[in-house]
Every structure is written in C-alpha cells, then in structure tokens.
mmCIF file of C-alpha atoms in Angstrom:
data_model
loop_
_atom_site.group_PDB
_atom_site.id
_atom_site.type_symbol
_atom_site.label_atom_id
_atom_site.label_comp_id
_atom_site.label_asym_id
_atom_site.label_seq_id
_atom_site.Cartn_x
_atom_site.Cartn_y
_atom_site.Cartn_z
ATOM 1 C CA UNK A 23 7.237 -25.528 18.097
ATOM 2 C CA UNK A 24 9.899 -28.145 18.814
ATOM 3 C CA UNK A 25 12.411 -29.139 16.146
ATOM 4 C CA UNK A 26 14.740 -31.776 17.525
ATOM 5 C CA UNK A 27 16.894 -30.066 20.133
ATOM 6 C CA UNK A 28 15.419 -26.632 19.459
ATOM 7 C CA UNK A 29 12.339 -24.921 20.863
ATOM 8 C CA UNK A 30 11.150 -22.033 18.669
ATOM 9 C CA UNK A 31 8.654 -19.450 19.930
ATOM 10 C CA UNK A 32 7.135 -16.607 17.917
ATOM 11 C CA UNK A 33 7.187 -13.623 20.275
ATOM 12 C CA UNK A 34 5.789 -10.991 17.917
ATOM 13 C CA UNK A 35 4.056 -10.770 14.536
ATOM 14 C CA UNK A 36 3.469 -7.598 12.504
ATOM 15 C CA UNK A 37 1.465 -7.994 9.291
ATOM 16 C CA UNK A 38 1.927 -5.385 6.566
ATOM 17 C CA UNK A 39 0.495 -5.121 3.064
ATOM 18 C CA UNK A 40 3.669 -6.385 1.334
ATOM 19 C CA UNK A 41 5.568 -8.175 4.085
ATOM 20 C CA UNK A 42 5.292 -9.764 7.515
ATOM 21 C CA UNK A 43 7.805 -9.316 10.322
ATOM 22 C CA UNK A 44 8.263 -11.837 13.133
ATOM 23 C CA UNK A 45 10.528 -12.068 16.143
ATOM 24 C CA UNK A 46 11.470 -15.609 17.157
ATOM 25 C CA UNK A 47 13.230 -16.792 20.276
ATOM 26 C CA UNK A 48 15.181 -19.999 19.695
ATOM 27 C CA UNK A 49 15.985 -22.079 22.789
ATOM 28 C CA UNK A 50 18.451 -24.940 23.022
ATOM 29 C CA UNK A 51 16.536 -27.567 24.996
ATOM 30 C CA UNK A 52 19.597 -28.791 26.853
ATOM 31 C CA UNK A 53 21.759 -25.996 28.185
ATOM 32 C CA UNK A 54 19.281 -23.129 28.447
ATOM 33 C CA UNK A 55 20.928 -20.939 25.789
ATOM 34 C CA UNK A 56 18.584 -18.757 23.723
ATOM 35 C CA UNK A 57 18.857 -16.439 20.742
ATOM 36 C CA UNK A 58 16.575 -13.835 19.192
ATOM 37 C CA UNK A 59 15.966 -14.066 15.449
ATOM 38 C CA UNK A 60 14.206 -11.431 13.334
ATOM 39 C CA UNK A 61 12.277 -12.893 10.415
ATOM 40 C CA UNK A 62 11.204 -10.761 7.430
ATOM 41 C CA UNK A 63 8.788 -12.361 4.964
ATOM 42 C CA UNK A 64 8.163 -10.571 1.650
ATOM 43 C CA UNK A 65 4.668 -11.690 0.622
ATOM 44 C CA UNK A 66 4.160 -9.930 -2.726
ATOM 45 C CA UNK A 67 6.315 -12.088 -5.021
ATOM 46 C CA UNK A 68 4.735 -15.253 -6.391
ATOM 47 C CA UNK A 69 6.886 -18.213 -7.366
ATOM 48 C CA UNK A 70 7.953 -18.354 -11.028
ATOM 49 C CA UNK A 71 6.710 -14.805 -11.630
ATOM 50 C CA UNK A 72 8.285 -11.380 -11.985
ATOM 51 C CA UNK A 73 7.091 -8.733 -9.495
ATOM 52 C CA UNK A 74 4.666 -6.227 -10.984
ATOM 53 C CA UNK A 75 6.504 -3.338 -9.326
ATOM 54 C CA UNK A 76 10.077 -2.947 -8.072
ATOM 55 C CA UNK A 77 9.276 -0.286 -5.473
ATOM 56 C CA UNK A 78 7.874 -2.633 -2.783
ATOM 57 C CA UNK A 79 11.039 -4.755 -2.963
ATOM 58 C CA UNK A 80 13.259 -1.694 -2.555
ATOM 59 C CA UNK A 81 11.125 -0.540 0.376
ATOM 60 C CA UNK A 82 11.457 -4.007 1.899
ATOM 61 C CA UNK A 83 15.236 -3.923 1.510
ATOM 62 C CA UNK A 84 15.387 -0.578 3.292
ATOM 63 C CA UNK A 85 13.132 -1.781 6.105
ATOM 64 C CA UNK A 86 15.297 -4.853 6.675
ATOM 65 C CA UNK A 87 18.424 -2.686 6.789
ATOM 66 C CA UNK A 88 16.896 -0.176 9.192
ATOM 67 C CA UNK A 89 15.400 -2.678 11.625
ATOM 68 C CA UNK A 90 18.170 -5.275 11.672
ATOM 69 C CA UNK A 91 20.841 -5.068 14.313
ATOM 70 C CA UNK A 92 24.230 -3.808 13.204
ATOM 71 C CA UNK A 93 27.185 -6.203 13.063
ATOM 72 C CA UNK A 94 24.941 -9.223 12.542
ATOM 73 C CA UNK A 95 27.310 -12.123 11.683
ATOM 74 C CA UNK A 96 25.104 -13.752 9.052
ATOM 75 C CA UNK A 97 21.755 -13.248 7.357
ATOM 76 C CA UNK A 98 19.851 -16.150 5.824
ATOM 77 C CA UNK A 99 17.947 -15.377 2.615
ATOM 78 C CA UNK A 100 15.659 -18.020 1.155
ATOM 79 C CA UNK A 101 12.813 -18.622 -1.278
ATOM 80 C CA UNK A 102 11.274 -21.877 -2.557
ATOM 81 C CA UNK A 103 14.278 -22.935 -4.668
ATOM 82 C CA UNK A 104 16.874 -20.718 -3.032
ATOM 83 C CA UNK A 105 18.208 -19.251 -6.274
ATOM 84 C CA UNK A 106 15.762 -17.017 -8.183
ATOM 85 C CA UNK A 107 14.188 -14.595 -5.754
ATOM 86 C CA UNK A 108 17.008 -15.199 -3.287
ATOM 87 C CA UNK A 109 19.654 -14.258 -5.839
ATOM 88 C CA UNK A 110 17.717 -11.193 -6.933
ATOM 89 C CA UNK A 111 17.342 -9.948 -3.360
ATOM 90 C CA UNK A 112 21.027 -10.415 -2.563
ATOM 91 C CA UNK A 113 22.058 -8.676 -5.789
ATOM 92 C CA UNK A 114 19.804 -5.692 -5.124
ATOM 93 C CA UNK A 115 21.071 -5.407 -1.567
ATOM 94 C CA UNK A 116 24.708 -5.556 -2.661
ATOM 95 C CA UNK A 117 24.265 -3.114 -5.543
ATOM 96 C CA UNK A 118 22.547 -0.557 -3.325
ATOM 97 C CA UNK A 119 25.476 -0.762 -0.907
ATOM 98 C CA UNK A 120 27.957 -0.490 -3.789
ATOM 99 C CA UNK A 121 26.136 2.500 -5.273
ATOM 100 C CA UNK A 122 26.240 4.283 -1.930
ATOM 101 C CA UNK A 123 29.909 3.486 -1.291
ATOM 102 C CA UNK A 124 31.379 3.889 -4.782
ATOM 103 C CA UNK A 125 28.802 5.856 -6.753
ATOM 104 C CA UNK A 126 28.521 3.054 -9.323
ATOM 105 C CA UNK A 127 27.399 -0.556 -9.658
ATOM 106 C CA UNK A 128 28.815 -3.623 -11.390
ATOM 107 C CA UNK A 129 25.963 -6.075 -11.647
ATOM 108 C CA UNK A 130 27.709 -8.399 -14.102
ATOM 109 C CA UNK A 131 30.764 -8.922 -11.894
ATOM 110 C CA UNK A 132 28.708 -9.511 -8.776
ATOM 111 C CA UNK A 133 26.363 -11.979 -10.475
ATOM 112 C CA UNK A 134 29.312 -13.838 -12.005
ATOM 113 C CA UNK A 135 30.905 -14.200 -8.585
ATOM 114 C CA UNK A 136 27.629 -15.445 -7.115
ATOM 115 C CA UNK A 137 27.234 -18.008 -9.868
ATOM 116 C CA UNK A 138 30.711 -19.260 -9.103
ATOM 117 C CA UNK A 139 29.313 -20.007 -5.641
ATOM 118 C CA UNK A 140 26.467 -22.041 -7.195
ATOM 119 C CA UNK A 141 23.860 -19.282 -7.337
ATOM 120 C CA UNK A 142 21.598 -18.652 -10.325
ATOM 121 C CA UNK A 143 20.258 -15.115 -10.262
ATOM 122 C CA UNK A 144 18.106 -12.746 -12.262
ATOM 123 C CA UNK A 145 19.583 -9.403 -13.226
ATOM 124 C CA UNK A 146 17.890 -6.245 -12.010
ATOM 125 C CA UNK A 147 18.563 -2.644 -12.951
ATOM 126 C CA UNK A 148 17.939 0.467 -10.933
ATOM 127 C CA UNK A 149 16.873 3.844 -12.303
ATOM 128 C CA UNK A 150 18.234 7.060 -10.922
ATOM 129 C CA UNK A 151 15.258 9.174 -9.743
ATOM 130 C CA UNK A 152 17.204 11.896 -7.916
ATOM 131 C CA UNK A 153 18.137 14.247 -10.752
ATOM 132 C CA UNK A 154 18.992 17.744 -9.572
ATOM 133 C CA UNK A 155 16.817 20.588 -10.824
ATOM 134 C CA UNK A 156 16.228 24.199 -9.958
ATOM 135 C CA UNK A 157 12.856 23.296 -8.451
ATOM 136 C CA UNK A 158 12.043 22.284 -4.916
ATOM 137 C CA UNK A 159 12.532 18.648 -4.016
ATOM 138 C CA UNK A 160 8.805 18.229 -3.408
ATOM 139 C CA UNK A 161 7.939 19.617 -6.850
ATOM 140 C CA UNK A 162 10.564 17.437 -8.480
ATOM 141 C CA UNK A 163 9.197 14.331 -6.793
ATOM 142 C CA UNK A 164 5.633 15.183 -7.776
ATOM 143 C CA UNK A 165 6.642 15.711 -11.403
ATOM 144 C CA UNK A 166 8.464 12.406 -11.347
ATOM 145 C CA UNK A 167 5.339 10.819 -9.984
ATOM 146 C CA UNK A 168 3.325 12.296 -12.846
ATOM 147 C CA UNK A 169 5.857 11.023 -15.381
ATOM 148 C CA UNK A 170 5.942 7.491 -14.015
ATOM 149 C CA UNK A 171 2.189 7.114 -13.471
ATOM 150 C CA UNK A 172 0.568 5.189 -16.297
ATOM 151 C CA UNK A 173 -2.801 5.838 -17.908
ATOM 152 C CA UNK A 174 -4.927 2.685 -17.893
ATOM 153 C CA UNK A 175 -5.845 1.245 -21.267
ATOM 154 C CA UNK A 176 -9.472 0.976 -22.372
ATOM 155 C CA UNK A 177 -9.442 -2.735 -21.587
ATOM 156 C CA UNK A 178 -8.384 -1.973 -18.008
ATOM 157 C CA UNK A 179 -11.443 0.233 -17.445
ATOM 158 C CA UNK A 180 -13.803 -1.674 -19.726
ATOM 159 C CA UNK A 181 -16.521 -2.265 -17.125
ATOM 160 C CA UNK A 182 -16.569 1.399 -16.118
ATOM 161 C CA UNK A 183 -17.033 2.448 -19.752
ATOM 162 C CA UNK A 184 -19.972 0.164 -20.464
ATOM 163 C CA UNK A 185 -23.143 2.020 -21.412
ATOM 164 C CA UNK A 186 -25.100 0.748 -18.396
ATOM 165 C CA UNK A 187 -22.369 1.936 -16.019
ATOM 166 C CA UNK A 188 -21.611 5.390 -17.395
ATOM 167 C CA UNK A 189 -24.296 7.005 -15.251
ATOM 168 C CA UNK A 190 -22.711 5.393 -12.195
ATOM 169 C CA UNK A 191 -19.508 7.435 -12.599
ATOM 170 C CA UNK A 192 -19.560 10.914 -11.075
ATOM 171 C CA UNK A 193 -16.681 11.968 -13.347
ATOM 172 C CA UNK A 194 -16.124 10.319 -16.725
ATOM 173 C CA UNK A 195 -12.349 10.781 -16.421
ATOM 174 C CA UNK A 196 -11.998 9.042 -13.043
ATOM 175 C CA UNK A 197 -12.589 5.336 -13.540
ATOM 176 C CA UNK A 198 -11.525 2.276 -11.511
ATOM 177 C CA UNK A 199 -8.994 -0.186 -12.906
ATOM 178 C CA UNK A 200 -10.416 -3.689 -13.361
ATOM 179 C CA UNK A 201 -7.692 -5.423 -11.377
ATOM 180 C CA UNK A 202 -8.244 -3.300 -8.278
ATOM 181 C CA UNK A 203 -11.987 -2.650 -8.232
ATOM 182 C CA UNK A 204 -14.313 -4.399 -5.760
ATOM 183 C CA UNK A 205 -17.060 -6.496 -7.325
ATOM 184 C CA UNK A 206 -20.508 -6.116 -5.787
ATOM 185 C CA UNK A 207 -21.997 -9.477 -4.831
ATOM 186 C CA UNK A 208 -25.381 -8.891 -3.182
ATOM 187 C CA UNK A 209 -28.146 -9.513 -5.724
ATOM 188 C CA UNK A 210 -30.736 -6.715 -5.645
ATOM 189 C CA UNK A 211 -32.518 -7.136 -8.977
ATOM 190 C CA UNK A 212 -32.100 -7.083 -12.743
ATOM 191 C CA UNK A 213 -31.283 -3.366 -13.016
ATOM 192 C CA UNK A 214 -28.115 -3.721 -10.959
ATOM 193 C CA UNK A 215 -24.806 -5.423 -11.699
ATOM 194 C CA UNK A 216 -21.476 -5.901 -9.921
ATOM 195 C CA UNK A 217 -20.036 -2.471 -10.791
ATOM 196 C CA UNK A 218 -19.255 0.464 -8.516
ATOM 197 C CA UNK A 219 -16.700 3.225 -9.022
ATOM 198 C CA UNK A 220 -14.313 2.187 -6.254
ATOM 199 C CA UNK A 221 -10.757 0.903 -5.806
ATOM 200 C CA UNK A 222 -8.923 -1.210 -3.248
ATOM 201 C CA UNK A 223 -5.924 0.470 -1.586
ATOM 202 C CA UNK A 224 -3.328 -0.937 0.787
ATOM 203 C CA UNK A 225 -2.384 0.716 4.043
ATOM 204 C CA UNK A 226 1.146 0.563 5.426
ATOM 205 C CA UNK A 227 0.744 -1.514 8.582
ATOM 206 C CA UNK A 228 -2.761 -2.636 7.746
ATOM 207 C CA UNK A 229 -3.572 -5.716 5.735
ATOM 208 C CA UNK A 230 -3.825 -5.830 1.943
ATOM 209 C CA UNK A 231 -6.867 -3.971 0.525
ATOM 210 C CA UNK A 232 -7.570 -2.407 3.933
ATOM 211 C CA UNK A 233 -9.032 0.717 2.316
ATOM 212 C CA UNK A 234 -11.744 0.993 -0.314
ATOM 213 C CA UNK A 235 -11.636 4.384 -2.034
ATOM 214 C CA UNK A 236 -14.814 5.553 -3.714
ATOM 215 C CA UNK A 237 -16.748 8.600 -4.868
ATOM 216 C CA UNK A 238 -19.602 10.312 -3.052
ATOM 217 C CA UNK A 239 -22.685 8.242 -3.950
ATOM 218 C CA UNK A 240 -24.923 9.535 -6.719
ATOM 219 C CA UNK A 241 -28.701 9.266 -6.395
ATOM 220 C CA UNK A 242 -28.648 6.161 -8.572
ATOM 221 C CA UNK A 243 -25.704 4.540 -6.733
ATOM 222 C CA UNK A 244 -26.788 4.864 -3.093
ATOM 223 C CA UNK A 245 -27.915 1.233 -3.068
ATOM 224 C CA UNK A 246 -24.617 0.198 -4.665
ATOM 225 C CA UNK A 247 -22.746 2.133 -1.982
ATOM 226 C CA UNK A 248 -24.439 0.144 0.765
ATOM 227 C CA UNK A 249 -23.963 -3.091 -1.149
ATOM 228 C CA UNK A 250 -20.263 -2.225 -1.074
ATOM 229 C CA UNK A 251 -20.382 -1.646 2.682
ATOM 230 C CA UNK A 252 -22.229 -4.906 3.211
ATOM 231 C CA UNK A 253 -20.351 -7.161 0.792
ATOM 232 C CA UNK A 254 -16.907 -6.182 2.060
ATOM 233 C CA UNK A 255 -17.849 -5.914 5.743
ATOM 234 C CA UNK A 256 -16.752 -2.291 6.057
ATOM 235 C CA UNK A 257 -16.891 -1.378 9.731
ATOM 236 C CA UNK A 258 -15.905 2.260 9.220
ATOM 237 C CA UNK A 259 -16.840 4.894 6.634
ATOM 238 C CA UNK A 260 -14.675 7.997 6.306
ATOM 239 C CA UNK A 261 -16.444 10.901 4.580
ATOM 240 C CA UNK A 262 -14.186 13.699 3.332
ATOM 241 C CA UNK A 263 -16.592 16.043 1.549
ATOM 242 C CA UNK A 264 -19.373 18.349 2.690
ATOM 243 C CA UNK A 265 -22.835 16.863 2.859
ATOM 244 C CA UNK A 266 -24.935 18.057 -0.071
ATOM 245 C CA UNK A 267 -28.102 16.127 0.719
ATOM 246 C CA UNK A 268 -29.621 14.119 3.532
ATOM 247 C CA UNK A 269 -28.917 10.444 3.808
ATOM 248 C CA UNK A 270 -29.988 7.673 6.186
ATOM 249 C CA UNK A 271 -27.844 4.905 7.600
ATOM 250 C CA UNK A 272 -29.365 1.483 6.976
ATOM 251 C CA UNK A 273 -26.755 -0.607 8.777
ATOM 252 C CA UNK A 274 -24.830 -0.224 12.015
ATOM 253 C CA UNK A 275 -21.419 1.200 11.132
ATOM 254 C CA UNK A 276 -19.109 3.828 12.531
ATOM 255 C CA UNK A 277 -19.209 6.844 10.237
ATOM 256 C CA UNK A 278 -16.896 9.798 10.597
ATOM 257 C CA UNK A 279 -17.187 12.972 8.541
ATOM 258 C CA UNK A 280 -14.108 15.177 8.496
ATOM 259 C CA UNK A 281 -15.361 18.762 8.698
ATOM 260 C CA UNK A 282 -13.474 21.942 7.895
ATOM 261 C CA UNK A 283 -12.777 21.074 4.263
ATOM 262 C CA UNK A 284 -15.146 23.051 2.004
ATOM 263 C CA UNK A 285 -15.921 21.520 -1.389
ATOM 264 C CA UNK A 286 -14.352 24.471 -3.225
ATOM 265 C CA UNK A 287 -11.064 24.338 -1.297
ATOM 266 C CA UNK A 288 -8.059 22.249 -2.335
ATOM 267 C CA UNK A 289 -6.604 22.187 1.175
ATOM 268 C CA UNK A 290 -8.419 21.607 4.461
ATOM 269 C CA UNK A 291 -8.903 24.720 6.596
ATOM 270 C CA UNK A 292 -7.310 22.973 9.545
ATOM 271 C CA UNK A 293 -4.743 20.179 9.068
ATOM 272 C CA UNK A 294 -5.158 19.471 12.785
ATOM 273 C CA UNK A 295 -8.775 18.401 12.197
ATOM 274 C CA UNK A 296 -7.662 15.977 9.485
ATOM 275 C CA UNK A 297 -5.013 14.546 11.806
ATOM 276 C CA UNK A 298 -7.685 14.223 14.478
ATOM 277 C CA UNK A 299 -9.759 12.104 12.066
ATOM 278 C CA UNK A 300 -6.737 9.894 11.391
ATOM 279 C CA UNK A 301 -6.126 9.545 15.129
ATOM 280 C CA UNK A 302 -9.773 8.652 15.705
ATOM 281 C CA UNK A 303 -9.573 5.927 13.050
ATOM 282 C CA UNK A 304 -6.458 4.577 14.741
ATOM 283 C CA UNK A 305 -8.313 4.435 18.055
ATOM 284 C CA UNK A 306 -11.234 2.593 16.476
ATOM 285 C CA UNK A 307 -8.838 0.067 14.960
ATOM 286 C CA UNK A 308 -7.300 -0.555 18.379
ATOM 287 C CA UNK A 309 -10.650 -0.890 20.136
ATOM 288 C CA UNK A 310 -12.510 -2.965 17.532
ATOM 289 C CA UNK A 311 -11.761 -5.710 15.044
ATOM 290 C CA UNK A 312 -11.966 -3.538 11.929
ATOM 291 C CA UNK A 313 -11.305 -5.512 8.746
ATOM 292 C CA UNK A 314 -11.827 -2.794 6.175
ATOM 293 C CA UNK A 315 -12.416 0.956 5.972
ATOM 294 C CA UNK A 316 -14.431 2.744 3.292
ATOM 295 C CA UNK A 317 -13.113 6.224 2.468
ATOM 296 C CA UNK A 318 -14.909 8.583 0.103
ATOM 297 C CA UNK A 319 -15.001 12.157 -1.125
ATOM 298 C CA UNK A 320 -16.734 13.700 -4.142
ATOM 299 C CA UNK A 321 -14.446 12.119 -6.753
ATOM 300 C CA UNK A 322 -12.911 9.289 -4.728
ATOM 301 C CA UNK A 323 -9.304 10.175 -5.581
ATOM 302 C CA UNK A 324 -8.375 13.657 -4.304
ATOM 303 C CA UNK A 325 -9.180 13.968 -0.613
ATOM 304 C CA UNK A 326 -9.562 10.205 -0.361
ATOM 305 C CA UNK A 327 -6.011 9.767 -1.613
ATOM 306 C CA UNK A 328 -4.734 12.390 0.831
ATOM 307 C CA UNK A 329 -6.421 10.678 3.776
ATOM 308 C CA UNK A 330 -5.292 7.141 2.898
ATOM 309 C CA UNK A 331 -1.794 8.411 2.153
ATOM 310 C CA UNK A 332 -1.677 10.258 5.472
ATOM 311 C CA UNK A 333 -2.699 7.135 7.387
ATOM 312 C CA UNK A 334 -0.041 5.084 5.593
ATOM 313 C CA UNK A 335 2.619 7.781 6.107
ATOM 314 C CA UNK A 336 1.982 8.022 9.846
ATOM 315 C CA UNK A 337 2.041 4.231 10.162
ATOM 316 C CA UNK A 338 5.330 4.112 8.252
ATOM 317 C CA UNK A 339 6.824 6.850 10.424
ATOM 318 C CA UNK A 340 5.850 4.940 13.539
ATOM 319 C CA UNK A 341 7.226 1.666 12.184
ATOM 320 C CA UNK A 342 10.575 2.713 10.656
ATOM 321 C CA UNK A 343 11.053 6.356 11.762
ATOM 322 C CA UNK A 344 10.955 7.693 8.214
ATOM 323 C CA UNK A 345 8.422 8.386 5.459
ATOM 324 C CA UNK A 346 8.673 7.895 1.702
ATOM 325 C CA UNK A 347 5.801 9.977 0.319
ATOM 326 C CA UNK A 348 6.798 9.315 -3.283
ATOM 327 C CA UNK A 349 6.541 5.541 -2.928
ATOM 328 C CA UNK A 350 3.343 5.704 -0.886
ATOM 329 C CA UNK A 351 1.558 7.707 -3.579
ATOM 330 C CA UNK A 352 3.124 5.602 -6.312
ATOM 331 C CA UNK A 353 1.749 2.462 -4.661
ATOM 332 C CA UNK A 354 -1.728 4.011 -4.442
ATOM 333 C CA UNK A 355 -1.555 5.016 -8.093
ATOM 334 C CA UNK A 356 -0.805 1.431 -9.050
ATOM 335 C CA UNK A 357 -4.392 0.732 -7.958
ATOM 336 C CA UNK A 358 -5.991 4.017 -9.110
ATOM 337 C CA UNK A 359 -3.745 6.116 -11.410
ATOM 338 C CA UNK A 360 -5.524 9.400 -10.576
ATOM 339 C CA UNK A 361 -4.928 9.345 -6.821
ATOM 340 C CA UNK A 362 -3.802 12.809 -5.525
ATOM 341 C CA UNK A 363 -3.665 15.023 -8.611
ATOM 342 C CA UNK A 364 -2.607 18.361 -7.086
ATOM 343 C CA UNK A 365 0.533 19.617 -5.367
ATOM 344 C CA UNK A 366 -0.024 22.422 -2.875
ATOM 345 C CA UNK A 367 2.909 24.019 -1.050
ATOM 346 C CA UNK A 368 1.953 25.982 2.067
#
C-alpha cells in the first residue's frame, strides 16, 4: 500500500485467538530508506465495552514485551478514540513494570499524570495470585484454578437441562454453557433440535473456536454428532477414549484415535503416544486447510481438555518460548468450567 511518500508492505501475519501479529516494512519512496515495524493487534476487546476477562490482556502485554526489540525508542498504542483502551493498556504496562521494580504500584498517581497529558483512562487493579504455601507450585496453581473457576448458573445451561435434552447428556453434571456451545443447523426431522453437549475452545496459534470439545456419542446422539461434524465443517476428529462399540464413518474426514489410554486410567500409559497424536494433528494442519477440529472423549472435558491444552501449550512454547499452563486452562474453563478436573503428579 502507498501512503503519500511511504510504501508499506506486510511481510508476515500470524493470527491467534485473541490477537494478530504483523511485521511491516516501511519504505521511503525517495531515498531508499526502510524500517521494520512490528504490529500487535488485540482483537478481543470491543469498543465501548469492558473485557470479559483480564487474563488475555495480561498475556498480550507479556507477548508484546517478549517479542519486541529492546531499546525501542517509541511504541505507538492506539484504539478507536485513543483514550479508553489505549489508556488502560498503558496503565497496565506501567504498573506491571512498577510492581516488578518496586514491589508496589501507584495507579492513582500514574493515571493523574497521564490525564495531565490529555489522556482519559480507566483504572484497573491486579490481584496477587502467587501466595507462598507449603505445597508444590503446581498444586497451588491448580487449587487457585479451582477457586477462580465459576459454576455456571441454571440460565447458562438452560438448554442442556431441558427435558428433551437430558438424555443427550452422558453425565448430568457436565453441561455446555450457552454462550460457548455450537448450535446444530442441519434439519433432520421433528425429533431433533439444535442441541448437542459440546463446547467451542480456542487454540493458541489457531483461530478462534478452532476446537470443538464434546462427549463420546451416545446411541441417541450419533446423528447429532455427525450433524456437528457437517455443520461446522470439521476436517479432523480426535478420539481420546477406547472404542466401546462399532461405528461407521458416513463422511470423508480424517479421524485419529489416540491409543494407550485405557478408560479406567487417569493418565495415558505413554505420554509419547499422546505427543505423537499432537504432532500428527500439526502435520495435518500444515498439509491441509483445516478450519476446525473435533476432539472427544467419554465426558468431553477430561482427556479432551488435556489434549486441547497440550496443543495450545506447545504452540505457545513455540511462539514465545514459555508456557502459562494456569492461563491456558483458565481460558478453556471460561468456555466449559469443568475442563481438566484432576491433578496428577508423576
């Protein structure tokens, strides 16, 4: 694109579930000088609204810090008006730096100084989640996850609790939240509706709602399962439980069953086999235009959550050289509060 005396080329684009990252090269048309500009676009914050969760913003802040070059003279931060979301981002960034350097924050003073420079900002507070205990760090994080996970209200699982849908749930305690459940669209008769016990999940590098997590089909939900595959153009099905009855494929898809994980075992016999399944999925994604992946186990939350979390964790490690398991699981639980219910230390 040409803007006056400048020629701007997008050299690279990485699309993530909550943000996009671009690398631009800016050329001065007369003189031949060029500069590289990294562009980070946070996509999960609508105008005139408050974000549903703070965690994605904090993750975004950390990613920007880790991937930006050191000693950068200036960073441009903008939103639609240049004051609300912009001011909030700058405040969070500054307070995180202050907390690390001084062990305390002074939000009021910083915001006052910004307003003196014609900024209008929204105040944000941070909660300390690193309390020291006598337990292992992993156990502490899991307990914190349990404490911060919310139980959906009856209105949030109203469709799942309807009389005609109760028989479609393998477990009465594991129900999809309305906001994150896929609606079935293919009309197959009067005895079927738009309900299936399934939830959309985001990957890390993959697009929003890349995964659909669901339970092993019941005899009365096999048709619904394939409606789900068809309606949401699922190119891949990941099966994480042992096969308890024979089934027939009725559409051309790539199906992968991860073996070596007996139904009565909490942990897979061989973690290497599970990693192999993840690697195989990655290869399929590289070789084919895969828009969405269906992942299921018996209950749709245990092994399914482990697999989706593992994919996201490996993608995050590859992208930023670190992994935040707590936030990954927390993000999954925002869609389905019962994702990954057990902690196993080996």
